[in-house]
Amino acid sequence: MAARFTILASGSAGNSALVECDGERWLIDLGLEPKELDSRLATVDAAWSQIHGVLVTHRHSDHWTPKSLSRCWTSRVPVFCHRDHVPSFRLGCPDFRDLERERLFRPFVGERPIAISENWQCRPFRVRHDGGATFGFRFESSHSAFAYAADLGCWDRGLLERLVDVELLAVEFNHDPDLLRRSRRPPWLIHRILGDEGHLSNAQACELIGEVLKQSGTDRLRQLVLLHISRECNSADLAAATARAALAQFGSIANVFAAEQQTPSPWFVIGESLSDGGVVPPTALVQAMLF
Ligand SMILES: [Zn+2]
Ligand SMILES: [Zn+2]
């Protein structure tokens, strides 16, 4: 019944995460070229040949590449995404039409759950972002849940509902607004990132987490993973310190891990002993360095 989760890459230079439920392995996003993806998979003791399916959040180029999508066709791996992603995928990856013809393109149907394994399902949920239709994912079994939401400009009650009572939450901590405003980025880009369809700041993410904690069972959240941290307008240390301060304010015991662009995270275990009626000690959730 247990699931595991690792971030293979996170940031504007490429995003991909690996989910393992009942031994079945799925990727979230394909923002690395195949060779690099293989190397990251090997680091966490996994391989492309084990991938059962790919879930795509949106069409921005740091979340898929033509070659990685093409490999889904050549190795007959189904791609689950929204219909609005199709024009970009057809344009960038000629093999995508073959994938569609062979019914390996599996469009999201609202928030209808996707069967991930015998005991786990995944519900896509929509978030606000300027990459067209953009999604986060909530993975659920009868005992546990975890969620992934990268690339979102703001949050609302609807999103909050999808993140309540998760054991692990991976969410965007993109930038510090002051660092962003002081950066050498052009005004239009700063405006875009700060907008409701841009990227979530450390402060916005902390507000969201505060609400998640208020509405979740006591100590339900065990692991917070910070995603899509800007290299120029944020740092792992700053994002983690901000997140820890927010957790402390609510008396949360959750661990914090800042996902990196170049190095895969450790595996995070979800639902391991909760299915036995026990409580997972925080130390059991993280097998490597914590920020
Ligand atoms: Zn994006
Ligand atoms: Zn992105």
Short mmCIF file of C-alpha atoms in Angstrom, two decimals, residues 18-177:
data_model
loop_
_atom_site.label_atom_id
_atom_site.label_comp_id
_atom_site.label_asym_id
_atom_site.label_seq_id
_atom_site.Cartn_x
_atom_site.Cartn_y
_atom_site.Cartn_z
CA LEU A 18 9.02 9.87 -10.21
CA VAL A 19 6.12 8.26 -8.34
CA GLU A 20 6.04 4.64 -7.26
CA CYS A 21 2.75 3.14 -6.05
CA ASP A 22 2.54 -0.59 -5.23
CA GLY A 23 5.73 -0.97 -7.25
CA GLU A 24 4.29 0.73 -10.38
CA ARG A 25 6.43 3.64 -11.55
CA TRP A 26 5.06 6.80 -13.18
CA LEU A 27 6.70 10.05 -14.21
CA ILE A 28 5.31 13.52 -13.66
CA ASP A 29 6.58 15.70 -16.52
CA LEU A 30 9.38 15.07 -18.99
CA GLY A 31 11.41 18.26 -18.81
CA LEU A 32 14.76 16.51 -19.28
CA GLU A 33 16.27 15.07 -22.45
CA PRO A 34 16.21 11.24 -22.53
CA LYS A 35 19.91 10.79 -21.74
CA GLU A 36 19.75 13.10 -18.74
CA LEU A 37 16.48 11.56 -17.59
CA ASP A 38 18.07 8.09 -17.74
CA SER A 39 20.97 9.28 -15.68
CA ARG A 40 18.67 10.79 -13.01
CA LEU A 41 16.54 7.63 -12.97
CA ALA A 42 19.67 5.52 -12.47
CA THR A 43 20.64 7.73 -9.51
CA VAL A 44 17.43 6.71 -7.73
CA ASP A 45 17.78 3.09 -8.82
CA ALA A 46 15.10 3.25 -11.51
CA ALA A 47 15.03 2.93 -15.31
CA TRP A 48 12.92 4.15 -18.23
CA SER A 49 11.90 0.56 -19.03
CA GLN A 50 9.99 0.47 -15.71
CA ILE A 51 7.81 3.50 -16.46
CA HIS A 52 4.10 2.64 -16.72
CA GLY A 53 2.84 6.08 -17.70
CA VAL A 54 3.63 9.77 -17.84
CA LEU A 55 1.50 12.58 -16.39
CA VAL A 56 2.10 16.02 -17.90
CA THR A 57 1.28 19.21 -15.99
CA HIS A 58 1.39 21.72 -18.87
CA ARG A 59 3.01 22.65 -22.14
CA HIS A 60 5.85 24.96 -21.02
CA SER A 61 9.16 23.72 -22.39
CA ASP A 62 10.71 23.09 -18.97
CA HIS A 63 8.09 20.33 -18.46
CA TRP A 64 8.51 18.30 -21.65
CA THR A 65 10.92 18.01 -24.56
CA PRO A 66 10.18 16.73 -28.08
CA LYS A 67 12.71 13.90 -27.70
CA SER A 68 11.37 12.72 -24.35
CA LEU A 69 7.82 12.74 -25.72
CA SER A 70 9.01 10.91 -28.82
CA ARG A 71 10.45 8.19 -26.61
CA CYS A 72 7.01 7.61 -25.11
CA TRP A 73 5.92 6.62 -28.61
CA THR A 74 8.92 4.41 -29.40
CA SER A 75 8.63 2.58 -26.08
CA ARG A 76 4.80 2.61 -26.03
CA VAL A 77 4.45 4.47 -22.74
CA PRO A 78 1.03 6.15 -22.40
CA VAL A 79 0.95 9.93 -21.93
CA PHE A 80 -1.77 11.38 -19.70
CA CYS A 81 -2.37 15.08 -20.25
CA HIS A 82 -5.04 17.65 -21.13
CA ARG A 83 -6.48 17.99 -24.65
CA ASP A 84 -5.28 21.60 -24.73
CA HIS A 85 -1.68 20.35 -24.65
CA VAL A 86 -2.09 18.44 -27.90
CA PRO A 87 -1.49 21.26 -30.46
CA SER A 88 1.88 22.09 -28.84
CA PHE A 89 2.86 18.43 -28.63
CA ARG A 90 1.90 17.76 -32.26
CA LEU A 91 3.87 20.79 -33.39
CA GLY A 92 6.97 20.01 -31.36
CA CYS A 93 6.93 16.23 -31.65
CA PRO A 94 5.76 14.67 -34.95
CA ASP A 95 5.58 11.25 -33.23
CA PHE A 96 2.78 12.51 -31.04
CA ARG A 97 0.26 11.84 -33.84
CA ASP A 98 1.33 8.18 -33.85
CA LEU A 99 0.93 8.12 -30.10
CA GLU A 100 -2.61 9.44 -30.52
CA ARG A 101 -3.39 6.93 -33.27
CA GLU A 102 -2.33 4.06 -31.03
CA ARG A 103 -4.42 5.44 -28.16
CA LEU A 104 -1.38 6.07 -26.03
CA PHE A 105 -2.55 9.64 -25.55
CA ARG A 106 -4.95 9.51 -22.60
CA PRO A 107 -6.69 12.85 -22.08
CA PHE A 108 -7.72 13.98 -18.61
CA VAL A 109 -11.49 13.85 -18.18
CA GLY A 110 -12.21 16.63 -15.70
CA GLU A 111 -10.88 15.47 -12.36
CA ARG A 112 -11.79 11.85 -13.02
CA PRO A 113 -9.21 9.71 -11.21
CA ILE A 114 -6.53 7.89 -13.17
CA ALA A 115 -5.71 4.40 -11.90
CA ILE A 116 -2.03 4.36 -11.00
CA SER A 117 -1.82 0.93 -9.38
CA GLU A 118 -4.00 -1.54 -7.54
CA ASN A 119 -4.43 0.73 -4.52
CA TRP A 120 -3.60 4.21 -5.74
CA GLN A 121 -5.26 6.71 -8.02
CA CYS A 122 -4.31 10.17 -9.26
CA ARG A 123 -6.69 13.12 -9.55
CA PRO A 124 -5.56 15.95 -11.82
CA PHE A 125 -6.65 19.39 -10.61
CA ARG A 126 -6.41 22.66 -12.46
CA VAL A 127 -4.18 25.52 -11.28
CA ARG A 128 -3.77 29.09 -12.54
CA HIS A 129 -0.69 29.57 -14.70
CA ASP A 130 0.08 31.17 -18.04
CA GLY A 131 1.05 27.91 -19.72
CA GLY A 132 -2.49 27.26 -20.94
CA ALA A 133 -4.29 24.43 -19.15
CA THR A 134 -2.07 23.60 -16.16
CA PHE A 135 -2.52 20.85 -13.59
CA GLY A 136 -1.38 19.56 -10.24
CA PHE A 137 -1.94 16.01 -9.07
CA ARG A 138 -3.34 14.44 -5.92
CA PHE A 139 -2.43 10.79 -5.38
CA GLU A 140 -4.71 8.85 -3.05
CA SER A 141 -5.12 5.41 -1.56
CA SER A 142 -7.70 4.42 1.04
CA HIS A 143 -5.15 5.26 3.76
CA SER A 144 -3.03 8.08 2.52
CA ALA A 145 -2.52 10.90 0.03
CA PHE A 146 0.19 13.12 -1.39
CA ALA A 147 0.10 16.01 -3.83
CA TYR A 148 2.26 17.79 -6.40
CA ALA A 149 1.70 21.36 -7.59
CA ALA A 150 4.45 23.15 -9.49
CA ASP A 151 3.94 26.23 -11.67
CA LEU A 152 0.99 28.15 -10.28
CA GLY A 153 0.55 31.88 -9.92
CA CYS A 154 -1.88 31.94 -7.01
CA TRP A 155 -4.15 29.67 -5.00
CA ASP A 156 -7.78 29.64 -3.96
CA ARG A 157 -10.21 27.62 -1.85
CA GLY A 158 -10.65 25.11 -4.65
CA LEU A 159 -6.97 24.32 -4.75
CA LEU A 160 -6.77 24.21 -0.97
CA GLU A 161 -9.40 21.45 -0.88
CA ARG A 162 -7.23 19.30 -3.12
CA LEU A 163 -4.23 19.65 -0.84
CA VAL A 164 -5.87 18.99 2.51
CA ASP A 165 -4.90 15.90 4.54
CA VAL A 166 -1.90 14.93 2.47
CA GLU A 167 1.11 13.26 4.05
CA LEU A 168 3.51 14.82 1.57
CA LEU A 169 3.02 18.09 -0.24
CA ALA A 170 5.32 19.14 -3.08
CA VAL A 171 4.54 22.75 -3.94
CA GLU A 172 6.16 25.65 -5.73
CA PHE A 173 8.37 28.08 -3.75
CA ASN A 174 9.52 30.03 -6.77
CA HIS A 175 10.81 33.40 -5.66
CA ASP A 176 11.26 36.01 -3.02
CA PRO A 177 9.36 39.08 -4.33
#
